[in-house]
Short mmCIF file of C-alpha atoms in Angstrom, two decimals:
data_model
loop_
_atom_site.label_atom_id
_atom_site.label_comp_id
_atom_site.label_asym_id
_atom_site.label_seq_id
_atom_site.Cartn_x
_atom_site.Cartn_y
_atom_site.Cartn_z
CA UNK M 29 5.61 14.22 -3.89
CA UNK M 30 6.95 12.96 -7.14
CA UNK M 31 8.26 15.80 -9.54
CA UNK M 32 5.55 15.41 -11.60
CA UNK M 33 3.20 15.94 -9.14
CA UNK M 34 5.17 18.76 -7.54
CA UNK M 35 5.25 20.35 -11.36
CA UNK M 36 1.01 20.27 -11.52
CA UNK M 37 0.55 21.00 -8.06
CA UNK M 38 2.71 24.41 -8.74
CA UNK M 39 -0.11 25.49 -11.64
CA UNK M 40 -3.32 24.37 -9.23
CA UNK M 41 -1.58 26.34 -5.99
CA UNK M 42 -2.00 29.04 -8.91
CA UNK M 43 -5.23 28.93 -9.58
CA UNK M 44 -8.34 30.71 -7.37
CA UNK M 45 -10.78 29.66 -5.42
CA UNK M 46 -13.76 29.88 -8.17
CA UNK M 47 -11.34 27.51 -10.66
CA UNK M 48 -11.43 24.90 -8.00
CA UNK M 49 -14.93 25.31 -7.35
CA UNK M 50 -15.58 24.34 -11.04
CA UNK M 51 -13.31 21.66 -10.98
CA UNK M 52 -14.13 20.18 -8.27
CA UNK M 53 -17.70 19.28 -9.57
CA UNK M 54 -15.90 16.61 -11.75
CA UNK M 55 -15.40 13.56 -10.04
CA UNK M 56 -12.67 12.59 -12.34
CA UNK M 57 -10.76 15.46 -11.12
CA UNK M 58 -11.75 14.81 -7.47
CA UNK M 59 -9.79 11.55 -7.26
CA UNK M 60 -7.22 12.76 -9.55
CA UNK M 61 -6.24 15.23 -7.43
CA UNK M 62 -7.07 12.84 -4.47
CA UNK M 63 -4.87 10.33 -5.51
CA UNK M 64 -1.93 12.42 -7.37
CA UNK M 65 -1.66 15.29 -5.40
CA UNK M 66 -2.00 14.16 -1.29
CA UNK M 67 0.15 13.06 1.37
CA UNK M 68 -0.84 9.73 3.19
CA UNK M 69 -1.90 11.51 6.11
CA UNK M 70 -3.63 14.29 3.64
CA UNK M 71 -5.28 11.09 2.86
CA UNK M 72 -5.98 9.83 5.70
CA UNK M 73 -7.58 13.32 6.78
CA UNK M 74 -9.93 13.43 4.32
CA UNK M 75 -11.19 9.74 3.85
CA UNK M 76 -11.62 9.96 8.00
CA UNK M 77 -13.93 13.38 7.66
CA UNK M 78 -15.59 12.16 4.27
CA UNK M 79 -18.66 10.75 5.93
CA UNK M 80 -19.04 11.91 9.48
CA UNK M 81 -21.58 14.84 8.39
CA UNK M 82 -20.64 17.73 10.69
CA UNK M 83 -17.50 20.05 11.34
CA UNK M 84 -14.63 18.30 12.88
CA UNK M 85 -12.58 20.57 15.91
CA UNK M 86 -9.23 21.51 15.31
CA UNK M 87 -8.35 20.19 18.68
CA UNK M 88 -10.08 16.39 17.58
CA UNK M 89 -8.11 16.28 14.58
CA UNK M 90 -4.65 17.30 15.87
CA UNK M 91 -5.27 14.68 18.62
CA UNK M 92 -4.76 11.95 16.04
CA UNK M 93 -1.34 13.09 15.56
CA UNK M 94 1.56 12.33 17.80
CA UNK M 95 3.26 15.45 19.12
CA UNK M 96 6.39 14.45 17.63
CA UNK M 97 5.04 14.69 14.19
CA UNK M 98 3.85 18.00 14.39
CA UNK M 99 5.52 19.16 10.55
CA UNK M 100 3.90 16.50 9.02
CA UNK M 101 0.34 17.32 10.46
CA UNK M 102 1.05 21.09 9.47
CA UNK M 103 2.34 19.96 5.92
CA UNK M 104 -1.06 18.50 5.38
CA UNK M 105 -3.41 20.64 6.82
CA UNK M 106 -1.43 23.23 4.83
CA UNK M 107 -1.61 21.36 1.51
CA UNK M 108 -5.23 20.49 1.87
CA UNK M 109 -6.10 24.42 2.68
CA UNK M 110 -4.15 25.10 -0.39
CA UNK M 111 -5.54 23.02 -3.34
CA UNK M 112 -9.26 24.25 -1.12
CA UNK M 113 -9.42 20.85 0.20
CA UNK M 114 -10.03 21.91 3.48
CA UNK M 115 -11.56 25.04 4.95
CA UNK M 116 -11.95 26.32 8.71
CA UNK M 117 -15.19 27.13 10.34
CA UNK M 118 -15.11 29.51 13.30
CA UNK M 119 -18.96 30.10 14.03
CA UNK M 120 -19.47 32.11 17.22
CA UNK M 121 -19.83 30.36 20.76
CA UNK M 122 -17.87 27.15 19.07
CA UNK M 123 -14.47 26.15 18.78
CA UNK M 124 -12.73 26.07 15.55
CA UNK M 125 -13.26 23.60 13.49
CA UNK M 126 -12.37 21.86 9.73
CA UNK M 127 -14.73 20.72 6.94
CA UNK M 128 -14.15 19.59 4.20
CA UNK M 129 -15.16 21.77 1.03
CA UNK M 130 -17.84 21.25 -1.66
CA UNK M 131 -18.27 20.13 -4.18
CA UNK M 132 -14.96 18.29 -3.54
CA UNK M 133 -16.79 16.26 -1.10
CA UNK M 134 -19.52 15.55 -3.28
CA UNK M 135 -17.58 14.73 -6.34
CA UNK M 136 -15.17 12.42 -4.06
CA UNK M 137 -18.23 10.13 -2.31
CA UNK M 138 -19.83 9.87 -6.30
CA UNK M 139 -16.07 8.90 -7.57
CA UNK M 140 -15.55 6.09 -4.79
CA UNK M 141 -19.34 4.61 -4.71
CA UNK M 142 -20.22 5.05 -8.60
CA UNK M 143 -23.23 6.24 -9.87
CA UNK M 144 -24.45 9.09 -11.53
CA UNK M 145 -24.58 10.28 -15.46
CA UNK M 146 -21.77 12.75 -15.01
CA UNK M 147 -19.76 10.86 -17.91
CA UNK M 148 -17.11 12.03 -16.12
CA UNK M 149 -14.66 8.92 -16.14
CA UNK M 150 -15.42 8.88 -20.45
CA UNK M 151 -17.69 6.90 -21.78
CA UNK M 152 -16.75 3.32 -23.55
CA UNK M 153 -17.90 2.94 -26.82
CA UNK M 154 -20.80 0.69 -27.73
CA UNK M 155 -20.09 -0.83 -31.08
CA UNK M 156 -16.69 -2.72 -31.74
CA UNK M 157 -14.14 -1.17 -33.79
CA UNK M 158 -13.70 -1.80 -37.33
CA UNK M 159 -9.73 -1.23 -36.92
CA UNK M 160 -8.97 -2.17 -33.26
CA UNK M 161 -5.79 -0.78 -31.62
CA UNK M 162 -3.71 -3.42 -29.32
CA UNK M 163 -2.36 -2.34 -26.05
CA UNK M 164 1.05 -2.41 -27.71
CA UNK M 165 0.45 -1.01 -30.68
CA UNK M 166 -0.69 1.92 -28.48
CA UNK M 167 2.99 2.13 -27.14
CA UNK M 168 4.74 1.31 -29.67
CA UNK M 169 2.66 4.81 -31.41
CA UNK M 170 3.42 7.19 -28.01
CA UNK M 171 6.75 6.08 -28.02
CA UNK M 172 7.31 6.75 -31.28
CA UNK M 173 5.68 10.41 -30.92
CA UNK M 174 7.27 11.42 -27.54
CA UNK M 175 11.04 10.17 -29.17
CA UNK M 176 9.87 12.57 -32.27
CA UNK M 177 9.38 15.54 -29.35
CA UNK M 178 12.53 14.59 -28.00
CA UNK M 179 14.28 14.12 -31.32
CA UNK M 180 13.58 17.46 -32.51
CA UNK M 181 14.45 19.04 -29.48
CA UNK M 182 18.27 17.60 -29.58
CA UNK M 183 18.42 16.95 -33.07
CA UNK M 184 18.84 20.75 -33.60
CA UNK M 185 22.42 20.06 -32.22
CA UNK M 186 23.03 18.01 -35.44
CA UNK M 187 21.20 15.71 -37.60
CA UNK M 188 16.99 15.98 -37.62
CA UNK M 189 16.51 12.91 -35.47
CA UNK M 190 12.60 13.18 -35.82
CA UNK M 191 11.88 10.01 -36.92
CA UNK M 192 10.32 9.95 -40.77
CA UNK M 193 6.77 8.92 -39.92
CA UNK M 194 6.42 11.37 -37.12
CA UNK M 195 5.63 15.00 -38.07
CA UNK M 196 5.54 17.68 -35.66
CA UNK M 197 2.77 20.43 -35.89
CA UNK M 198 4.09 24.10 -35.69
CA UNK M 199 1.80 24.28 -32.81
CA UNK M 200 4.44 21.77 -30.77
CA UNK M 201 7.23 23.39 -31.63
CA UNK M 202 6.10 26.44 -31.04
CA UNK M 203 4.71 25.47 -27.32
CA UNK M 204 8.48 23.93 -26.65
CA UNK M 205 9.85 27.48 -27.40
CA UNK M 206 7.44 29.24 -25.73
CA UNK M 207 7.91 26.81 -22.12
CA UNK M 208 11.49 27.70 -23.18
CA UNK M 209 12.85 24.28 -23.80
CA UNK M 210 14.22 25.33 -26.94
CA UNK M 211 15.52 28.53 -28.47
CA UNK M 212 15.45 30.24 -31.83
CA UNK M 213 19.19 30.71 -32.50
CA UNK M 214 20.00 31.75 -36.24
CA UNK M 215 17.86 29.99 -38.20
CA UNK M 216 17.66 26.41 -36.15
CA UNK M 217 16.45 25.59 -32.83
CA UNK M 218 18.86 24.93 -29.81
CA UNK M 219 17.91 23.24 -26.52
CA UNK M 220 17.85 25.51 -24.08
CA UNK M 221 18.85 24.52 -19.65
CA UNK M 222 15.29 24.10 -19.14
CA UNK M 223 15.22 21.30 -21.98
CA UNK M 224 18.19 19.70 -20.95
CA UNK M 225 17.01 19.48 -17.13
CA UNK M 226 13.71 18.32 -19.29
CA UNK M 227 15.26 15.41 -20.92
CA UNK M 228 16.67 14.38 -17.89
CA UNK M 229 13.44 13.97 -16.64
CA UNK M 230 11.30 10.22 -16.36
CA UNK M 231 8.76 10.65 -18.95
CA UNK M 232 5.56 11.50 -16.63
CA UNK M 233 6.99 14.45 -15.30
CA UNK M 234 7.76 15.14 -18.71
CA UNK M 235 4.27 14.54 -19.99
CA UNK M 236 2.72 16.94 -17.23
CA UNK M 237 5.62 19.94 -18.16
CA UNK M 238 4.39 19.91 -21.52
CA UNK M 239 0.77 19.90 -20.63
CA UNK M 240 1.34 23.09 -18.03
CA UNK M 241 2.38 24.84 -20.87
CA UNK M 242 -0.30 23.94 -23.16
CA UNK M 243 -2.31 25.07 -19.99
CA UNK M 244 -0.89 28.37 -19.88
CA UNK M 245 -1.55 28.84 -23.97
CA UNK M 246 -5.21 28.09 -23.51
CA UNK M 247 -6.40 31.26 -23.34
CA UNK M 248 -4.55 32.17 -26.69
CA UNK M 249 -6.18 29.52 -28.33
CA UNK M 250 -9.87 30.38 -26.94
CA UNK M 251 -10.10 27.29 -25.24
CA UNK M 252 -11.15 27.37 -21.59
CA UNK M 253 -8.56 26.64 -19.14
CA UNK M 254 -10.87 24.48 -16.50
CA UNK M 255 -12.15 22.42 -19.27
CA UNK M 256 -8.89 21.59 -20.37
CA UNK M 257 -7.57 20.69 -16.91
CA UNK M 258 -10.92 18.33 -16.00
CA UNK M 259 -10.06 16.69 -19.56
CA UNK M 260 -7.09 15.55 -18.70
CA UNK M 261 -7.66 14.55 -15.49
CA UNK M 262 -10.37 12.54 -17.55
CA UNK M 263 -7.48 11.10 -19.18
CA UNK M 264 -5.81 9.79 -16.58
CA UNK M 265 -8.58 7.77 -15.52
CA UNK M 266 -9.07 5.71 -17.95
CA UNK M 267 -8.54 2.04 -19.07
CA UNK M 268 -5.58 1.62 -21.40
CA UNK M 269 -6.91 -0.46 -24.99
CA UNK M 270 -10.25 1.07 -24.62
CA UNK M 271 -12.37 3.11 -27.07
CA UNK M 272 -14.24 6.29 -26.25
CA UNK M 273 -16.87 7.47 -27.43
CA UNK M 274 -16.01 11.17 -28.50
CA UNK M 275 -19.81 12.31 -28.63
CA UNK M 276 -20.22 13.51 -25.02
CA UNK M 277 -16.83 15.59 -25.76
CA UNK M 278 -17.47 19.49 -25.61
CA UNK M 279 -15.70 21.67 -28.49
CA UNK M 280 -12.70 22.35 -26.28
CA UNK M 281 -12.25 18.64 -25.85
CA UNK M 282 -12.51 17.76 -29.05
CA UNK M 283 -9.57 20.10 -29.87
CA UNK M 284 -7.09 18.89 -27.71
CA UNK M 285 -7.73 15.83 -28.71
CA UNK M 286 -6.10 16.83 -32.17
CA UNK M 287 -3.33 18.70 -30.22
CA UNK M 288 -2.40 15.72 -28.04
CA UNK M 289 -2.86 13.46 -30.63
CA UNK M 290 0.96 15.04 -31.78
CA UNK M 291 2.62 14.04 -28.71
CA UNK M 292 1.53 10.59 -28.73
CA UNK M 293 -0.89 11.26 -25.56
CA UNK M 294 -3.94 10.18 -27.33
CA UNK M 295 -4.90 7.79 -30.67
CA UNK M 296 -7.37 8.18 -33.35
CA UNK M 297 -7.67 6.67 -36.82
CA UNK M 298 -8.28 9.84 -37.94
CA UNK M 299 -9.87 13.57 -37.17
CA UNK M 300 -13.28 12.77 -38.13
CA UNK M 301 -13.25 9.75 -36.42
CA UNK M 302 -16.16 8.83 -33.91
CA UNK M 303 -13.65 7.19 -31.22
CA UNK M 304 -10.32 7.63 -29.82
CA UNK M 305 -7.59 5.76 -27.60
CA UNK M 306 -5.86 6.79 -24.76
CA UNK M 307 -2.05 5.70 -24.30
CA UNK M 308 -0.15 4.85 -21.78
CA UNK M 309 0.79 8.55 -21.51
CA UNK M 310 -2.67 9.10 -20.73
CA UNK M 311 -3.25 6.70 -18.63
CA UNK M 312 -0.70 7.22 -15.82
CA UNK M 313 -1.02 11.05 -15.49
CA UNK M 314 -3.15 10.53 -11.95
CA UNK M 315 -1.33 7.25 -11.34
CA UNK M 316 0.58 6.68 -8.46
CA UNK M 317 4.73 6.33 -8.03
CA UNK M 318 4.89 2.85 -7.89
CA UNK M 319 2.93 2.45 -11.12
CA UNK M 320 4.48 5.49 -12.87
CA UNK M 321 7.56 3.70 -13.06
CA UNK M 322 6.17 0.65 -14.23
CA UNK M 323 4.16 2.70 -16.58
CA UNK M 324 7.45 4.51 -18.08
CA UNK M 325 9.09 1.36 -18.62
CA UNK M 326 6.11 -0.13 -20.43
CA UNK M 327 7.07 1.92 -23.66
CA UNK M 328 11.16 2.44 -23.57
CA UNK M 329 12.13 5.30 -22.57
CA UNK M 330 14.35 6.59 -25.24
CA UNK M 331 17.07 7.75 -22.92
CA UNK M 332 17.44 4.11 -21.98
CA UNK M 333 19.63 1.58 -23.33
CA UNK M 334 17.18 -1.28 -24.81
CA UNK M 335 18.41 -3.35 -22.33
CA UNK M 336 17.17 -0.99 -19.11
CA UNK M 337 21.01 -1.12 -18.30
CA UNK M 338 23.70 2.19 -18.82
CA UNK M 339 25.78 2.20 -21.66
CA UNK M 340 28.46 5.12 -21.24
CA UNK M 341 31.84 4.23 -20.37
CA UNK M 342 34.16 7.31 -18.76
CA UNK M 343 38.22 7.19 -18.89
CA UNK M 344 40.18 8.89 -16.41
CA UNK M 345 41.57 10.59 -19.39
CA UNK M 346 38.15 12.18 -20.61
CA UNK M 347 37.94 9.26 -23.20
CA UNK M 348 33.65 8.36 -23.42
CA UNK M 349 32.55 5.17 -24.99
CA UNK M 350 29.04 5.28 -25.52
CA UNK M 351 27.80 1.59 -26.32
CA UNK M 352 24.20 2.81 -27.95
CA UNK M 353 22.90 2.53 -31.82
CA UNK M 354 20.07 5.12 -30.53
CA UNK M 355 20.39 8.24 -32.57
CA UNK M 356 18.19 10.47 -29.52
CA UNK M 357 21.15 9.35 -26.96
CA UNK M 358 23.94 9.83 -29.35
CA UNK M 359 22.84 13.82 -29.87
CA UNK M 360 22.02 14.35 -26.10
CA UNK M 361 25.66 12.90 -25.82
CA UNK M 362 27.16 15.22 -28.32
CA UNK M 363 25.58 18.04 -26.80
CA UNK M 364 28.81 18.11 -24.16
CA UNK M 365 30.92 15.57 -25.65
CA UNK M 366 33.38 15.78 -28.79
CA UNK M 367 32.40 12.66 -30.73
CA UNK M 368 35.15 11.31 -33.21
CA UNK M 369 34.65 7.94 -33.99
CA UNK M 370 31.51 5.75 -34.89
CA UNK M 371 31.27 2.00 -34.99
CA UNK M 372 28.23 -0.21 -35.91
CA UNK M 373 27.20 -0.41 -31.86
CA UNK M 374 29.49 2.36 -30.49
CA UNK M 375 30.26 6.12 -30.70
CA UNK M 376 33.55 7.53 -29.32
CA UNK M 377 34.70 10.83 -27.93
CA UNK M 378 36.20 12.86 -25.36
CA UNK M 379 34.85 15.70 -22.88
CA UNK M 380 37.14 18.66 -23.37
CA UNK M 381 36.86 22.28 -22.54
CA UNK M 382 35.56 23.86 -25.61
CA UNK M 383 32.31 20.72 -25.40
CA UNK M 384 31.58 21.37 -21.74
CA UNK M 385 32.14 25.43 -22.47
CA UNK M 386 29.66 25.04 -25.17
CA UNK M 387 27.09 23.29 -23.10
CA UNK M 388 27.35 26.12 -20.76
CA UNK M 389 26.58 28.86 -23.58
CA UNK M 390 23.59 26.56 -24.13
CA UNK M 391 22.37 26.81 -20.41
CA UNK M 392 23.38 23.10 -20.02
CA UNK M 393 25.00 23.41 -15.90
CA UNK M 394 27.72 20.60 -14.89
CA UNK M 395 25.57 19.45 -12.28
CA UNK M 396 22.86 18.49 -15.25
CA UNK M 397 26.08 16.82 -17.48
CA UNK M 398 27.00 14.92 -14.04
CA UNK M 399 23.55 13.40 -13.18
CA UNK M 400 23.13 12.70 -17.21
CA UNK M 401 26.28 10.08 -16.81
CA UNK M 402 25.97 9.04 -13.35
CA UNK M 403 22.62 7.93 -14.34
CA UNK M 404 23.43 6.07 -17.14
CA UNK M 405 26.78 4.59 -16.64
CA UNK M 406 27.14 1.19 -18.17
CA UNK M 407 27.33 -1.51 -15.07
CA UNK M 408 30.98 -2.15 -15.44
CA UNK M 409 30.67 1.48 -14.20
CA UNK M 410 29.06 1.11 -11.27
CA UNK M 411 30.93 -1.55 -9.74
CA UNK M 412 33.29 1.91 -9.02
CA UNK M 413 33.18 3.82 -6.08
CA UNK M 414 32.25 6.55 -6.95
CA UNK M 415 30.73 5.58 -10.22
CA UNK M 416 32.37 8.32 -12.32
CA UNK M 417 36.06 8.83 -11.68
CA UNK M 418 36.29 11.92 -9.70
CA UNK M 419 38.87 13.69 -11.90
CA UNK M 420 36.81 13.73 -14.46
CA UNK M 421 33.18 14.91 -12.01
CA UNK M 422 35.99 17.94 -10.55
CA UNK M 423 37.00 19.20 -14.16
CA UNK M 424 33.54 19.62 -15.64
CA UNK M 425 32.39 21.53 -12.84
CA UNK M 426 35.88 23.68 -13.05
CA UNK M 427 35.40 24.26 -16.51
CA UNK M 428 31.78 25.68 -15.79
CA UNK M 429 32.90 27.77 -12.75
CA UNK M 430 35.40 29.10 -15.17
CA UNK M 431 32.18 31.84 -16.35
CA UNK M 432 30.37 31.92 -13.34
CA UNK M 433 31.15 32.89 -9.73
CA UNK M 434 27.72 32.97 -8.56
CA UNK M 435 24.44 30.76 -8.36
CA UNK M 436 21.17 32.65 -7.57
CA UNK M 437 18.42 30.83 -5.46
CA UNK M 438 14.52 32.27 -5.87
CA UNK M 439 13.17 32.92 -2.63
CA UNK M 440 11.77 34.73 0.02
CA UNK M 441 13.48 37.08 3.31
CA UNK M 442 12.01 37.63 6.86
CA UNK M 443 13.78 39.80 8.55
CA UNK M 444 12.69 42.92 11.41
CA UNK M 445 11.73 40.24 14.36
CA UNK M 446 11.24 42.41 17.10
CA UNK M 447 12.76 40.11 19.97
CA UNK M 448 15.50 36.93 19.61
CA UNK M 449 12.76 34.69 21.12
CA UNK M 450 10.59 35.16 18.10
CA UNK M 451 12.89 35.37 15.34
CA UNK M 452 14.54 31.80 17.17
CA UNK M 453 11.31 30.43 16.62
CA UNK M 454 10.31 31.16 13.34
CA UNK M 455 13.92 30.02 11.77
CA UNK M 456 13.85 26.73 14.07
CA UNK M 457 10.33 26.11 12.37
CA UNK M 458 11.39 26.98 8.74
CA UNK M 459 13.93 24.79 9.12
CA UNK M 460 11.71 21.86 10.57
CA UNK M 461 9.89 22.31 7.25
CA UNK M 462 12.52 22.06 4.99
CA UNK M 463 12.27 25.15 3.27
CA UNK M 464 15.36 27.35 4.94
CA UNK M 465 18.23 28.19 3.21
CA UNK M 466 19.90 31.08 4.84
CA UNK M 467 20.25 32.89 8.14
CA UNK M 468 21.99 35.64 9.99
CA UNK M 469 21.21 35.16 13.43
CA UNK M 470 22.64 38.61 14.30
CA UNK M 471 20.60 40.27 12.07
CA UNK M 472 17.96 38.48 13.12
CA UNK M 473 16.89 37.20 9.16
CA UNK M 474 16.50 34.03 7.39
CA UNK M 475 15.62 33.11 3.70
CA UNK M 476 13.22 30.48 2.57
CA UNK M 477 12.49 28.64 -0.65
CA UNK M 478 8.98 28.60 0.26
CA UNK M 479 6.90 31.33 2.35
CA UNK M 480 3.03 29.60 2.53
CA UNK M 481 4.16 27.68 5.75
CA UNK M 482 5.95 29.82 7.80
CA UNK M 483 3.37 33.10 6.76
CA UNK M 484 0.55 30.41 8.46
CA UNK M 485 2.72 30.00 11.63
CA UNK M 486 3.47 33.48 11.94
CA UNK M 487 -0.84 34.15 11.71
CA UNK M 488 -1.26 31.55 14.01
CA UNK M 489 1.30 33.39 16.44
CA UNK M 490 -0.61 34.88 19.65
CA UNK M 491 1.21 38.74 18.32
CA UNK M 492 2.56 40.07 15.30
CA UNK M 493 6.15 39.50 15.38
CA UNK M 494 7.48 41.10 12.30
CA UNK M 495 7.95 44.52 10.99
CA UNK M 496 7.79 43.77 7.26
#
């Protein structure tokens, strides 16, 4: 799972029961979350129950699994029970069975077959447009937009790199500071760890963070949360260079389409217009990996060289040359780096103490500054092995380490097994799944990242093997 997909499938593992039940009678969202959110074998689960009409036994379906993928079967039955996919039915005098929920089933036949007048996949408008939008014109506007987010959010280091026919609403900047990829700090706004680890990020994932925050300030804004979530699942099925209609839109709908409008996510010639675009930000929210990166290289990523290719250059001696005329990279790069000399397609500088201290004051870790050159080293770079000379990779994560001794991980502790056996099984299983992090055999405890799983297996135990 992609980390954009990860991201949304965080807020829907949120949500209950009656949310999906409302969602669900969308088709749109149906293969959306179909499509976005599955496994191949999740997949494969549901498109082999989809038609066969009746309950399928639990023994039938773990049949088609080979014993010696027994995490990945539990990994999907799991997910599927968790985004209410997938529900068991124990009816007396049978054996236990799955079925597959509704209306997800119903919404997922009407998505694949067609039909209906649910106007849930948007409907195309019926008259040509007066002013009609090109396919690149429509990147060349969310590019520009998305850069402007991105612009504002590093420009506070220095310069306002927003470019001058982009204008940011308050209501943007105020839902970066409220996700907490900025910070009011004085009188300016400073990027905060969460906005660095956000620029690092290919622009999808970056699309859906934002939107999970404008998700969570829904309610604030009287808009209705499931309505905003089945719009832009909407969104993400539709045909890039294509008009819709807006008249089938409800109130909430029409709203966002103002708000998204700011981000470059949507087009429309104006407010009052009858008709709007979606972008190629739009357009690849459900898509899958293989076109997302396609899709992000469609409209230049503006922490990419205009080539595709790297453009820093790192000295043994903490001497950076960045080869780049892009004023977004330039103030990402000064966010660490001591810049001192600028030429017509170059900026110079060095990584010292005091840059990489002041980084860390901002939340920025080493680890972040590391990935941030590794991945775009210029390819005289990476004929090196390693790519960055490890001097320099040692010294930036000495100079962080000079403030902090210790790094927290979020998680969860099991712990009071009542015999070895039992504790030796759970661990062994947490581990399997990928979620373990810590143990103490002799205290018979481990910690995981992630508790859904291994809660399941200890229900599905034949005794309670825990204390608390």
């Amino acid at each position: 799972m992609s980390g954009s997909s990860l991201r949304s499938f965080e807020y829907l593992e949120s949500l209950p029961g009656t949310v999906f039940n409302r969602l669900y009678q969308q088709p749109s969202t149906a293969l959306a979350i179909f499509r976005r959110m599955l496994t191949h074998l999740a997949k494969t689960f549901v498109m082999a129950m989809l038609y066969i009409g009746h309950p399928l036994s639990v023994a039938d379906l773990e049949s088609w699994v080979r014993p010696d993928s027994r995490r990945e079967r539990d990994q999907a039955i799991n997910l599927l029970e968790r985004l209410h996919i997938l529900r068991v039915t124990a009816d007396p005098g049978k054996p236990r069975a799955y079925t597959i929920t509704n209306p997800f089933l119903g919404s997922l036949r009407l998505a694949l077959t067609g039909g209906g007048n649910h106007n849930s996949f948007g409907v195309p408008c019926n008259t040509p447009d007066k002013n009609p939008i090109t396919v690149a014109e429509l990147d060349e506007y969310a590019r520009r937009q998305w850069e402007g987010v991105l612009g504002y959010m590093v420009g506070s280091a220095g310069a306002s790199l927003v470019d001058e026919g982009v204008r940011l609403s308050d209501g943007v900047k105020k839902l970066l500071k409220d996700g907490g990829l900025v910070k009011q700090r004085f009188s300016k706004a400073e990027i905060t760890q969460e906005g660095f680890a956000f620029i690092l990020q290919e622009v999808n994932a970056q699309v859906w963070t934002v939107l999970i925050y404008y998700l969570d300030a829904a309610e604030e804004m009287n808009m209705d949360s499931v309505d905003v979530l089945s719009f832009l699942f909407m969104l993400g099925s539709l045909e890039l260079g294509q008009d819709y209609s807006k008249a089938t839109l409800t109130p909430t709908q029409l709203q966002m389409l103002d708000d998204l409008s700011d981000f470059g996510i949507v087009y429309q010639h104006a407010t009052t217009s009858s008709r709007f675009y979606p972008t190629r930000l739009a357009t690849t929210l459900t898509s899958d990996s293989g076109a997302l990166r396609s899709a992000s290289a469609g409209f230049d990523n503006a922490l990419r060289s205009p080539d595709g290719k790297g453009f820093i250059v790192i000295e043994t001696n903490y001497r950076v040359y960045a080869y780049t005329t892009s004023q977004l990279q330039i103030a990402i790069l000064q966010l660490f780096t001591r810049l001192s000399t600028r030429y017509p397609n170059m900026v110079a500088g060095k990584i010292t103490r005091e840059s990489i201290r002041h980084a860390v004051a901002m939340g920025i870790t080493s680890e972040q500054i590391i990935s941030f050159l590794t991945t775009h080293a210029h390819p005289q770079m990476r004929k090196n092995n390693p790519i960055l000379p490890a001097t320099v990779v040692d010294q930036i994560r000495l100079w962080q380490i000079e403030g902090e001794r210790m790094k927290a991980t979020p998680g969860f502790l099991f712990k009071d097994f009542l015999t070895a056996a039992d504790y030796e099984a759970c661990s062994k299983y947490a581990e399997e799944i990928g979620v373990s992090v810590w143990k103490n055999e002799n205290r018979r405890m481990f910690f995981v990242t992630r508790y859904e799983q291994v809660a399941a297996y200890l229900k599905n135990r034949p005794k309670r093997i825990v204390g608390s």
